[in-house]
Short mmCIF file of C-alpha atoms in Angstrom, two decimals:
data_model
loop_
_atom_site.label_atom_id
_atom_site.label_comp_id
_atom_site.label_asym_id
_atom_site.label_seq_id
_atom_site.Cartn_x
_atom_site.Cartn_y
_atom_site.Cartn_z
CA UNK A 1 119.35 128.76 65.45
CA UNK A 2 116.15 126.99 64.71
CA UNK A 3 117.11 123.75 62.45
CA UNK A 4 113.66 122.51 60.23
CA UNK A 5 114.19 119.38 58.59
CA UNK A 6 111.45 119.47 56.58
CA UNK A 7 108.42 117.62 56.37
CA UNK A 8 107.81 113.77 57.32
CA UNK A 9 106.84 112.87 54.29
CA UNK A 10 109.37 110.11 52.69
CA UNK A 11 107.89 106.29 52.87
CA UNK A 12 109.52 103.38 53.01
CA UNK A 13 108.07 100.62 50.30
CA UNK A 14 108.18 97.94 51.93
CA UNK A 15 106.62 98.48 55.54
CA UNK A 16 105.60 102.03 55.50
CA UNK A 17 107.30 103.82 57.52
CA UNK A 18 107.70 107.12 57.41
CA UNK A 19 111.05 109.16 57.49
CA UNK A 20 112.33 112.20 56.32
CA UNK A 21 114.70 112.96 54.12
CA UNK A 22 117.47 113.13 55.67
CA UNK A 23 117.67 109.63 56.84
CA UNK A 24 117.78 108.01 54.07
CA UNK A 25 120.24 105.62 53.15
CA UNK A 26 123.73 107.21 52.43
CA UNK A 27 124.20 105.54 48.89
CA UNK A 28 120.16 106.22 48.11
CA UNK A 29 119.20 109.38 45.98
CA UNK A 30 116.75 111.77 46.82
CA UNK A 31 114.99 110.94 43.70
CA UNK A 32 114.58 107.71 44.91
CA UNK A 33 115.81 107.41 48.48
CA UNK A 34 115.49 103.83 50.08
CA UNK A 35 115.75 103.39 53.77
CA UNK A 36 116.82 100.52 55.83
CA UNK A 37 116.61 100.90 59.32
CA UNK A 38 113.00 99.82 59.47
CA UNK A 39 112.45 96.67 57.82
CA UNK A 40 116.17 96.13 56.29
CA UNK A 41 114.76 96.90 52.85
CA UNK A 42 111.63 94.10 53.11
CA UNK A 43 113.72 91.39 55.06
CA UNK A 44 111.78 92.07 58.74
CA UNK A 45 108.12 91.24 58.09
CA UNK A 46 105.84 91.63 61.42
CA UNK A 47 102.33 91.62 61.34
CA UNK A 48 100.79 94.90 63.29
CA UNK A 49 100.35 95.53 66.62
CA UNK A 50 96.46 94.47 67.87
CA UNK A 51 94.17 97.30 67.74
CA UNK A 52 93.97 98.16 71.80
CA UNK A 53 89.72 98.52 72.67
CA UNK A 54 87.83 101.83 72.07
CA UNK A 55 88.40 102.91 75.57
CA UNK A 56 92.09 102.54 75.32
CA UNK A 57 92.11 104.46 72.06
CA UNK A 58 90.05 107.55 73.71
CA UNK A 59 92.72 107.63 77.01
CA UNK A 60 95.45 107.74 74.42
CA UNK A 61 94.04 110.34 71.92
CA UNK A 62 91.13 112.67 73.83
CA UNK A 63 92.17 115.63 74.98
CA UNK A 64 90.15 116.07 77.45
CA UNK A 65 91.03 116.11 81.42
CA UNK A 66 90.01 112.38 81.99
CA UNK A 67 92.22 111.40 79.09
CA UNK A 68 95.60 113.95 80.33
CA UNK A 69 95.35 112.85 83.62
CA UNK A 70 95.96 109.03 82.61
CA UNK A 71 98.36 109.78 80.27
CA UNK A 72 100.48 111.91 83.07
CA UNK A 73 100.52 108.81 85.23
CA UNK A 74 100.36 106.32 82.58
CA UNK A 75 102.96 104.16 84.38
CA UNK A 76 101.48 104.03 87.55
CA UNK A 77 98.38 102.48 85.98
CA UNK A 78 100.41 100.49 83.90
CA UNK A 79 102.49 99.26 87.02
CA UNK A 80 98.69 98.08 89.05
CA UNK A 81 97.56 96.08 86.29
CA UNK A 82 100.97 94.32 85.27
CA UNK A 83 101.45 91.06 86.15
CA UNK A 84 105.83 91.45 86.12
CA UNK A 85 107.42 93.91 88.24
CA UNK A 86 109.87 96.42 86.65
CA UNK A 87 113.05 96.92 88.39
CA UNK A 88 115.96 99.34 87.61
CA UNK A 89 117.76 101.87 88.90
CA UNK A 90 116.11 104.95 87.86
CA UNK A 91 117.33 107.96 87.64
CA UNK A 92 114.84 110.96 88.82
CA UNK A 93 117.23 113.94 88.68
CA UNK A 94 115.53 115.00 85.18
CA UNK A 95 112.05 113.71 85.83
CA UNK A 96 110.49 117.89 86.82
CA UNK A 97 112.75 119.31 84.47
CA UNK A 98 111.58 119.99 80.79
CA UNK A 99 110.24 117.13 78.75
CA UNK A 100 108.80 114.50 79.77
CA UNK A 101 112.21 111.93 80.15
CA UNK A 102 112.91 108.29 81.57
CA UNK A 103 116.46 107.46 82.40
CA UNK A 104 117.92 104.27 83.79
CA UNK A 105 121.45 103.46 85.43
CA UNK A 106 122.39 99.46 84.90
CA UNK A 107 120.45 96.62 84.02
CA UNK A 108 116.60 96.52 83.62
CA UNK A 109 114.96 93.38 84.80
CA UNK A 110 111.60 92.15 85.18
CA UNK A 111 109.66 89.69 87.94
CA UNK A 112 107.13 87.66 88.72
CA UNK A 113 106.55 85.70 92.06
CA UNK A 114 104.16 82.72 92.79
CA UNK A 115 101.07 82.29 92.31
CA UNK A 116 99.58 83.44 95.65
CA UNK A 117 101.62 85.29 98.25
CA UNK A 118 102.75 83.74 101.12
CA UNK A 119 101.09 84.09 104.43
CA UNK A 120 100.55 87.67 105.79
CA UNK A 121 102.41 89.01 102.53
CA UNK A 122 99.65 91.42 100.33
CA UNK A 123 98.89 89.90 96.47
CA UNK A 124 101.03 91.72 94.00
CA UNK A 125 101.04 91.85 90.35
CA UNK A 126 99.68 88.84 88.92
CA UNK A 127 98.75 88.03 92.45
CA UNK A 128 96.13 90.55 92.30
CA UNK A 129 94.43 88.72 89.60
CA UNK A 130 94.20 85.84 91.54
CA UNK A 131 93.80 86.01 95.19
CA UNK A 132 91.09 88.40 96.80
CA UNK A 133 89.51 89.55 93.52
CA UNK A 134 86.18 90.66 95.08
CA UNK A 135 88.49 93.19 96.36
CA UNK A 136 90.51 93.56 93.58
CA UNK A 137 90.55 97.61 93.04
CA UNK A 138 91.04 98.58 96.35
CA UNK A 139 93.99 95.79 96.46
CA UNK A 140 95.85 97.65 93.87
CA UNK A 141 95.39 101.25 95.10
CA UNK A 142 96.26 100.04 98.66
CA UNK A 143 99.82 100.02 96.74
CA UNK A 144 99.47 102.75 95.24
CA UNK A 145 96.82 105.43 95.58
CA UNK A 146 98.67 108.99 94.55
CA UNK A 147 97.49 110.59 91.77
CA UNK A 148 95.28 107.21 90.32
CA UNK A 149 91.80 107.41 89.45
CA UNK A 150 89.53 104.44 90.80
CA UNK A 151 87.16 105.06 88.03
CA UNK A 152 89.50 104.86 85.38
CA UNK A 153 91.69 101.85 87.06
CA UNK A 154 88.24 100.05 87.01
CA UNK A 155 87.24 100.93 83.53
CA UNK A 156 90.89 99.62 82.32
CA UNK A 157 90.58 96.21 84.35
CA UNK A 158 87.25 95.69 82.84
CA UNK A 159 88.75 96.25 79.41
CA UNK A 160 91.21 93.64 80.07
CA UNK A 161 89.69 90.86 81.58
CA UNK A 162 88.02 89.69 78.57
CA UNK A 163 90.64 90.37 75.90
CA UNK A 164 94.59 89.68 77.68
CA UNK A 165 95.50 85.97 77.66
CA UNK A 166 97.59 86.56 80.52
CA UNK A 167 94.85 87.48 82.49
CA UNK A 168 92.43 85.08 81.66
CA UNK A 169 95.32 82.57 82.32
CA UNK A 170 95.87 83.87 85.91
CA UNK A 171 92.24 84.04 86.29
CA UNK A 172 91.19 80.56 85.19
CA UNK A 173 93.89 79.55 88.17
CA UNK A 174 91.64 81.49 90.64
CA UNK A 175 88.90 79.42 89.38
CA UNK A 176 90.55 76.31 89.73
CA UNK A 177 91.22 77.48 93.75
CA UNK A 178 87.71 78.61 94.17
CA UNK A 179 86.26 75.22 92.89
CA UNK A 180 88.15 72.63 93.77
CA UNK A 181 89.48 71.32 97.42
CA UNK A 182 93.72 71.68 96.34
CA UNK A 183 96.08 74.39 96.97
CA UNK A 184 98.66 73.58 94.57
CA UNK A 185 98.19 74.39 91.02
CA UNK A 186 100.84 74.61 88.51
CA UNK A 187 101.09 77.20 85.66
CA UNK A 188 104.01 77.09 82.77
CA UNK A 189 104.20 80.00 80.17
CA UNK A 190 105.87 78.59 76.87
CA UNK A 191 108.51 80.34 75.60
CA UNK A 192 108.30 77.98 72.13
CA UNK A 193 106.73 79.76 68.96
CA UNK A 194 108.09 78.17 66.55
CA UNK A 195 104.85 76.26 66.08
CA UNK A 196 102.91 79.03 64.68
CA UNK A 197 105.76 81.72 63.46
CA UNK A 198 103.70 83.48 60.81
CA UNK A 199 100.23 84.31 63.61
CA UNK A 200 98.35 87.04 62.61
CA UNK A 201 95.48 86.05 65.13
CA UNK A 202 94.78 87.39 69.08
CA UNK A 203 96.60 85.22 70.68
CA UNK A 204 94.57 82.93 73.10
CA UNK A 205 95.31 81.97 76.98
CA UNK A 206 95.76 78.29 75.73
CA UNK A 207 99.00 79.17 73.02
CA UNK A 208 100.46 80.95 75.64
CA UNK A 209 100.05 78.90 79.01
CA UNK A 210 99.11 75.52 80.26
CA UNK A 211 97.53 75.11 84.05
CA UNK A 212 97.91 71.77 86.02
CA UNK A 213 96.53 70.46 89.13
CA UNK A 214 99.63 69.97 91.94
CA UNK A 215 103.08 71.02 93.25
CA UNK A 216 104.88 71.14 89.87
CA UNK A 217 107.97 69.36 91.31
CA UNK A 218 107.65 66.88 88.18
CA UNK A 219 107.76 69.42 85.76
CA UNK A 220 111.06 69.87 83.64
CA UNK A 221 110.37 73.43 82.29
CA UNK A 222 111.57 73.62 78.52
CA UNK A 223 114.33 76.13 77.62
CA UNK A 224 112.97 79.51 78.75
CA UNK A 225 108.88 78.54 80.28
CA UNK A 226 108.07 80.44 82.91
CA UNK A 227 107.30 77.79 85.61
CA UNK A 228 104.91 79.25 88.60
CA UNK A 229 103.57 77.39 91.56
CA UNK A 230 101.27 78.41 94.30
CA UNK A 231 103.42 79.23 96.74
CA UNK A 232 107.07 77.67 96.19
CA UNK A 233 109.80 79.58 94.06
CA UNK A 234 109.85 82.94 95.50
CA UNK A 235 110.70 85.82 92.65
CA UNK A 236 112.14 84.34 89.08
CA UNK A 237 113.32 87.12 86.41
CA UNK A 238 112.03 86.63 83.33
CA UNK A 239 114.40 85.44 80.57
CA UNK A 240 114.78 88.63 78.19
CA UNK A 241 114.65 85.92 75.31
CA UNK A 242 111.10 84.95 75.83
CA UNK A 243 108.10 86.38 73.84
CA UNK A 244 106.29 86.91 77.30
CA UNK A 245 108.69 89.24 78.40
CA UNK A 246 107.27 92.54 77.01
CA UNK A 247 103.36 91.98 77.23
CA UNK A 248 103.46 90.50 80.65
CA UNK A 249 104.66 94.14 81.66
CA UNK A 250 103.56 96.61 79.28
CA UNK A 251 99.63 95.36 79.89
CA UNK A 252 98.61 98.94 78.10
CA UNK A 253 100.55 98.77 75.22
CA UNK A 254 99.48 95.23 74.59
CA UNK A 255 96.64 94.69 75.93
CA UNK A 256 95.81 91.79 73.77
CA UNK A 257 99.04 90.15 74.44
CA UNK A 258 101.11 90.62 71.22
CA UNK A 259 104.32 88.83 71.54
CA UNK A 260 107.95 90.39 72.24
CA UNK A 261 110.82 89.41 70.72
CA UNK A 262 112.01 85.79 70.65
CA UNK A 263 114.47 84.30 68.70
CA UNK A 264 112.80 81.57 65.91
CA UNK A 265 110.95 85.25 64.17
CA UNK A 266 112.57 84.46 60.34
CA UNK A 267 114.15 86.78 58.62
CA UNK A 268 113.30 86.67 54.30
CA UNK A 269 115.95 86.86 52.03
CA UNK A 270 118.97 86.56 53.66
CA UNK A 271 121.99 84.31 53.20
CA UNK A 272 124.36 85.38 56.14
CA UNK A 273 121.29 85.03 58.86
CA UNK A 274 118.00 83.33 59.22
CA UNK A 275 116.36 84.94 62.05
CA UNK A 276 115.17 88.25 63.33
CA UNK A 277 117.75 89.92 66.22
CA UNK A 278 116.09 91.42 68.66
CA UNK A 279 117.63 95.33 67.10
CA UNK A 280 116.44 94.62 63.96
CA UNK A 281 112.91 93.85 65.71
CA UNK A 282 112.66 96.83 68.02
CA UNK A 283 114.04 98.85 65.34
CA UNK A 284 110.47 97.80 63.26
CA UNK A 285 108.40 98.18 66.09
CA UNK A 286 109.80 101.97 66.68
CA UNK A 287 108.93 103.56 63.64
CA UNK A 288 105.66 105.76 62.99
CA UNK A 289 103.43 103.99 60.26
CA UNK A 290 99.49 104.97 59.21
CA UNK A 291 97.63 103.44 61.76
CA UNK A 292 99.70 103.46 64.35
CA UNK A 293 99.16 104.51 68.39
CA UNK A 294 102.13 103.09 70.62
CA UNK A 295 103.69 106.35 70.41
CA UNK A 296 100.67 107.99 72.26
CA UNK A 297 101.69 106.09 75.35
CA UNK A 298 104.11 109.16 75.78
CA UNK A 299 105.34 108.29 79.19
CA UNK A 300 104.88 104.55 79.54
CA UNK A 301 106.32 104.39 75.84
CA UNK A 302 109.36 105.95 76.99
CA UNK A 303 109.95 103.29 79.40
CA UNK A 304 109.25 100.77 76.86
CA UNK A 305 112.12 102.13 75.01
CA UNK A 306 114.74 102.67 77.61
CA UNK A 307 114.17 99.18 78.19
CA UNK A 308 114.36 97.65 75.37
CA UNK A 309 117.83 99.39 74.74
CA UNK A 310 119.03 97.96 78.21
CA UNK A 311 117.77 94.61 76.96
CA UNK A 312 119.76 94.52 73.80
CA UNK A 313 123.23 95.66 75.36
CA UNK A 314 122.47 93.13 78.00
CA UNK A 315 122.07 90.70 75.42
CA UNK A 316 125.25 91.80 73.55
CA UNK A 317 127.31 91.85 77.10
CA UNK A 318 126.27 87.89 77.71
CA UNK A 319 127.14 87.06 73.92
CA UNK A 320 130.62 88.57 74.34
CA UNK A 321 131.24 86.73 77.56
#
């Protein structure tokens, strides 16, 4: 028996997203239904997601066999131009089966290494925006070629240069080995935001990283930074508590670096709790407003959301211990 719940056409008035109406809140009407999941009835404010470039937009929305293809291997391309590695069990039995699905087993955690590999090793990751970048397109298909278009891959890392802090950060340190005579640079990637809490504006490679010339052995990293040398440290997770944690991944569905989660992100109007929790932040990202795109990601958005879940029941697990 086919179940129709009607149209999506209920609106929430405070942040605009759109329900239907049988979600709304238990004690609401359906004269006037109210709904809280989204924006806890006005208390979660977030400014919108940056608008990805034109190009983006087309692989996203087109129809066309150009546009499919990417979207079918979304993560792969996502995956070459990250500069974190995703690791997690995951679980394939369902992948040729039906829908399109993503489906972990344990904890999701993501990586970075040093700044350059180590001798003999091939540049990974944010590596590969670094070391060897006349050759920077065949680098990344020489990990993985299957079903990824150079053409496109090229046409995305063009897009990005100019627009991801993250990149340009990781860049400007391949400048700094190009033109100068040392080997040992030094980059830290602040966790702190409580400087600017209410930033509407792209974020720039200078609010989210500082560079320094040497080993970084007299660095004291501040709660949470992200402290990378050239060569030294081998692979560091990445805190799920800093704002870095989701665009140094998902490099498509933030290409202009919009932060993750963190925990100084206020929350108006309440008495029993001042900041944002990471649920109540995910929860506003989720929803389908005018305007938006993220969902398009399909495959790569699915991943997104699987981890994110694993993050917050990780984060639940280490409070109760």
């Amino acid at each position: 028996i086919r179940h129709d719940l009607g149209r999506m056409n209920q609106v929430c008035t405070y942040c605009g997203s759109k329900f239907w109406m049988n979600e709304k809140d238990r004690r609401s009407t359906c004269v006037s239904p109210t709904f809280a999941v989204c924006c806890a009835k006005g208390k979660v404010n977030l400014p919108p997601l940056l608008q990805p470039p034109p190009y983006l937009m087309e692989l996203y929305t087109l129809s066309g066999s150009t546009a499919n293809s990417f979207r079918k291997n979304i993560r792969g391309y996502n995956s070459l131009l990250a500069c974190t590695s995703f690791g997690a069990n995951v679980n394939d039995e369902f992948q040729t089966r039906g829908v399109s699905n993503f489906s972990i087993h344990g904890q999701v955690y993501h990586l970075i290494g040093s700044l350059l590999p180590e001798e003999g090793q091939v540049p990974k990751f944010a590596q590969l925006y670094i070391y060897d970048t006349e050759n920077e397109i065949r680098n990344r298909l020489n990990i993985m070629m299957h079903d990824i278009d150079s053409t496109i891959l090229q046409n995305l890392q063009n897009m990005l240069d100019p627009i991801n802090p993250y990149i340009q950060t990781f860049q400007q340190t391949r400048d700094i080995f190009q033109t100068s005579e040392t080997s040992n640079v030094s980059m830290v990637i602040y966790s702190d935001r409580t400087q600017d809490l209410h930033r509407y504006n792209t974020p720039t490679s200078s609010d989210i990283a500082a560079l320094m010339i040497g080993d970084g052995h007299d660095i004291e990293p501040l709660n949470r930074d992200i402290l990378l040398r050239s060569y030294e440290g081998g692979l560091q997770r990445i805190s799920e508590l800093h704002p870095s944690y989701d665009p140094l991944h998902y490099i498509l569905l933030f290409p202009k670096g919009d932060d993750g989660w963190h925990a100084d992100i206020p929350l108006a109007g309440s008495t029993l709790r001042t900041r944002v929790t990471q649920m109540q932040f995910y929860s506003y990202r989720l929803q389908i407003r005018n305007g938006d795109w993220i969902q398009s990601a399909g495959r790569l958005y699915q991943q997104y959301i699987v981890d994110q879940y694993a993050k917050i029941e990780q984060n639940r697990l280490n409070y109760l211990r």
